Amino acid sequence: MKKFLLALGVFSSFAFSSMIGLDALGEENVMGGTASAAGRGFAGNAKTGDAEGLSVVNPARLAFDAKVVFNLNFSMELDGARNGGSHYSHSSLSIPSFNLSFPMGSFGAMGLSLWQHYAASFEDEYKNKETLANAKLEYKGSVYELVPTYAVRLPFFRSLSLGASAHVVMGNNSRNLTLGANNENIDKSDSWATGDYILSDYVEGAWEIKDHPAYYTGAVQYRGKNASYFFSFTTGYTLLNTLDYNFRFSELDTLESTRSKREIDVPAMLATGINYRLAKRHNVMVDLTWRVWDDDIENIAGGWNMPEVTETQTDFMVSLGYQFDGSPLFYESYWNRINYRAGAWYRNWYIKDVFEVGGSIGGGFPLGRKGTTIDVAFQGGKRFSDAKSEWEEMFIGLRIGLTGIATWGQERR
Amino acid sequence: MKKTLFNNLKTTQLIVVTLLCSMALTSCLFDSDDNGLESWLSDRGLPNNYQVQTLSIDNIKPSSVEVNFDMRPKSADVNAVLGHVSNLTHDLVFDLAYSDTSFMKKMSKSDTAGAFLILSWLKPFYNAKQYPSDSLPFDDELEVTVSWKLETNNKDSYKSYFNKITKIADSTWYKELKEWKSDGSADTVVNMKRVKNDTTAAVRLDLPSALVKELKKVKGSAHLQLRLSAPNAPRLYRFYGDASTSYPPSLVLYSDSTTYMKPTPTPFRMANIVKNEEECPECAILHGGGVFDSLVVEIPSEPILEALSEFYGDEFPFIKGDSNDVRQTVIHAQITMARDDSKGSNELGLPIQIVAGSYVDSADMRYLDTADLRYRRMERYRLDTAVILSEGHQNLVFHEGDSLTLQLSYGFRDFLNKASDGRSLKFSMRIGWPFLQEKMTVYRDTIITKKTKVVSAKGDTTYKTKNDTLYKYFGYFDYARYDFSTAMENPMTVKLWLASKREDEK
């Protein structure tokens, strides 16, 4: 454990995240961003087991869990953005989700997830005496969702389960563009007055759902001997971002902000997936999510030459994954107890003309005899962009999930 | 013990391998070129600096000019002044208490008893080289009206009586002085005399016999408030206040030529009371020094907003949403007005700083003014080095040139931001300190690190050597008077340095 934390620390110094969509919602952490799902290409929402844990896409799966699971995920990503001859890399670290699920036998199962659904994170500065460039840009944005979930197996059709979850949205966001003066357009004798003034174009706001406490996901899951599948529907909702926008010289020397609200109509989402168990713990799985965006997204703040909106497109993701389940027997060799995972995906972003292709490998490494596991996923891929203001990106990522499993409330067999 | 995969790897190996892999990947695939971020910002429509633009608006005339004479009694604990200058009379009030039963008995029985005040000249002021050489000598027979309030106490101990008196807050005492009702008054004459390099330490002011008669009646403890008034004085006289440890004023009581009350009572606080004798209370006249008169000027919004509308091609004021205009901001702003120093008078002949403050919004309700909902924020002063070196600081009066420029960045910033509510630009002017470094760009007291040539405001050249201190202000007020009618009656010019979020014109 200690060594893993050391390795995590080393990687976190190279942590990167996407620079696409910063003025809209940022990067979407799909499927709850768990390291186990990431290892198999974000597929496997239909996969059932004793301790699969909570899925924000398929709440019905939880009904088949037999053990209490808590799970904390870290995500680090290296992004290299390119456009023509220019290239640029950037960094950050995120914690996409924390999940807790609690099976209650014939009373079903409950779960709670804190999910960073969208993240916009960026900070860097640039100075060039020749071009008089002096800019520092900082984005901090998180759309968090608190997702209480309930799932239950049907009384007579025990292979079927129903699940529902509510997504309570919260979080905040900000953009701070700090600039130095350019006196090129004024008389030289007037330049004294600007001196070393640094000016910030600053906007900050908070997220909530308009006119409603939450949006909802409902799902049905079937677990067969070999094949399991699910179907889920997530309601559409309007995200409300209340913004304060101003110019500031410092935190204490600002203009009075203008307050505005941007509304983002997030469409309903359909999701489905299948998991097929081959002989001896081999699983293959396919998942699909689908959302049709009708409206463009107003950007976080106007001004300068920035586009006022981020154009949207139909957003879908196809994931293909494989998992070899490790043996649950602690006296087996360590290599046999590891879950091995691999996967690939294709994702159309919600941003027009941006799509992503990626692949991953991963493993679930048991620690000790009590079921504690560290899930690790290495990812890589490319985000393609034909959008004018977005660059294409290469990315590699590391996701680490800490999963604890317990049998609270379970009868000893 | 069963070994796990991670126990097989040594910590160091794990870190090194991870680090090397990360670095290799970073350097190969995830590097940045020199202009990568600049290029990315540009593609997103973000600037990499802000363009400064200037806008001059001529022919600005104030819509209102309000004079606020400062008539509040103020502390004279440090600098005590008495006399008449610049149409102001400055009275001096002493608050003191004493008790000496045995001496009081002697005094009450004596026919030769008397009392006088010792006032020590403020020698650092009169001996300063900045003090005008033609102001000395003077030899004035000064008519002084002495009025007093005397209270005696036989019940309490002196200590508890003194504590009771001193518990009255200074601010309360100053407030009470506005309604001065004396127990008695009498006139006296004192000789006020100083010559160059005078070594005379103090002035003796014999108290009138009517007061001495009252003082002889005192039994137990006495609380004496003494006011000196010299409305016909030809000048202002400056003395040490009671805060001076070496030269505080003192009341000398004697029963005969050799018997004095010891220790000599000294005041525990002092105040100056100002009487304004200006004949035109609404004229744009300010008094300086220890008097904080202010001129509150309002500039109409229309000409400024029209000029901005023409400059940007947008509607001004901004009335959309909450109507707070953040489309642009004022980096710097200044207003230039005409100046006629011949209408003013000063004591020291030094340039004097005009201090500006603007009325701006604040969330701090302590400053709430129900009439305006704005509070006065003192403006920051930025240095126009080239102009200072050639023509001197532009916020001075009594110096070369015929204009006065005040910097009002906070005021204009607030005005443009909130112009939709119909506000005007409002600022205040006040006379500040006598200024010593008229053409120096170091705007603070400075310790000299190498031999430096200094040209004073009067044109004298001196050389400062290492470790000398170069002071920004003369350390004593100039009780000056300045008539700003020329400034207010003639058109002013506003100059703005602006930054805008508007799209580049391409």
PDB file of N, CA, C and O in Angstrom, chain B residues 14 75 217 265 315 374 476-477:
ATOM      1  N   LEU B  14      10.749   0.791  -7.838  1.00  0.00           N
ATOM      2  CA  LEU B  14       9.407   1.165  -8.291  1.00  0.00           C
ATOM      3  C   LEU B  14       9.346   2.647  -8.644  1.00  0.00           C
ATOM      4  O   LEU B  14       8.837   3.043  -9.700  1.00  0.00           O
ATOM      5  N   SER B  75      -7.491  68.155  18.423  1.00  0.00           N
ATOM      6  CA  SER B  75      -6.412  68.005  19.393  1.00  0.00           C
ATOM      7  C   SER B  75      -5.284  68.996  19.124  1.00  0.00           C
ATOM      8  O   SER B  75      -4.879  69.205  17.976  1.00  0.00           O
ATOM      9  N   LYS B 217      -9.625  81.249  45.442  1.00  0.00           N
ATOM     10  CA  LYS B 217     -10.746  80.701  46.218  1.00  0.00           C
ATOM     11  C   LYS B 217     -10.752  79.167  46.255  1.00  0.00           C
ATOM     12  O   LYS B 217     -11.557  78.568  46.968  1.00  0.00           O
ATOM     13  N   PRO B 265       1.483  72.543  37.494  1.00  0.00           N
ATOM     14  CA  PRO B 265       0.446  71.819  36.732  1.00  0.00           C
ATOM     15  C   PRO B 265       0.630  71.989  35.216  1.00  0.00           C
ATOM     16  O   PRO B 265       0.946  73.084  34.754  1.00  0.00           O
ATOM     17  N   GLU B 315     -23.795  51.686 -26.671  1.00  0.00           N
ATOM     18  CA  GLU B 315     -24.677  52.503 -25.845  1.00  0.00           C
ATOM     19  C   GLU B 315     -24.082  52.724 -24.462  1.00  0.00           C
ATOM     20  O   GLU B 315     -23.605  51.780 -23.826  1.00  0.00           O
ATOM     21  N   ARG B 374     -22.617  56.316  -0.982  1.00  0.00           N
ATOM     22  CA  ARG B 374     -21.243  56.104  -1.398  1.00  0.00           C
ATOM     23  C   ARG B 374     -20.319  56.612  -0.291  1.00  0.00           C
ATOM     24  O   ARG B 374     -20.694  57.485   0.478  1.00  0.00           O
ATOM     25  N   TYR B 476       5.426  70.007   9.249  1.00  0.00           N
ATOM     26  CA  TYR B 476       4.448  70.864   9.929  1.00  0.00           C
ATOM     27  C   TYR B 476       3.465  71.414   8.901  1.00  0.00           C
ATOM     28  O   TYR B 476       3.845  71.706   7.763  1.00  0.00           O
ATOM     29  N   PHE B 477       2.232  71.546   9.328  1.00  0.00           N
ATOM     30  CA  PHE B 477       1.205  72.051   8.417  1.00  0.00           C
ATOM     31  C   PHE B 477       1.475  73.485   7.997  1.00  0.00           C
ATOM     32  O   PHE B 477       2.055  74.262   8.744  1.00  0.00           O
TER      33      PHE B 477
END
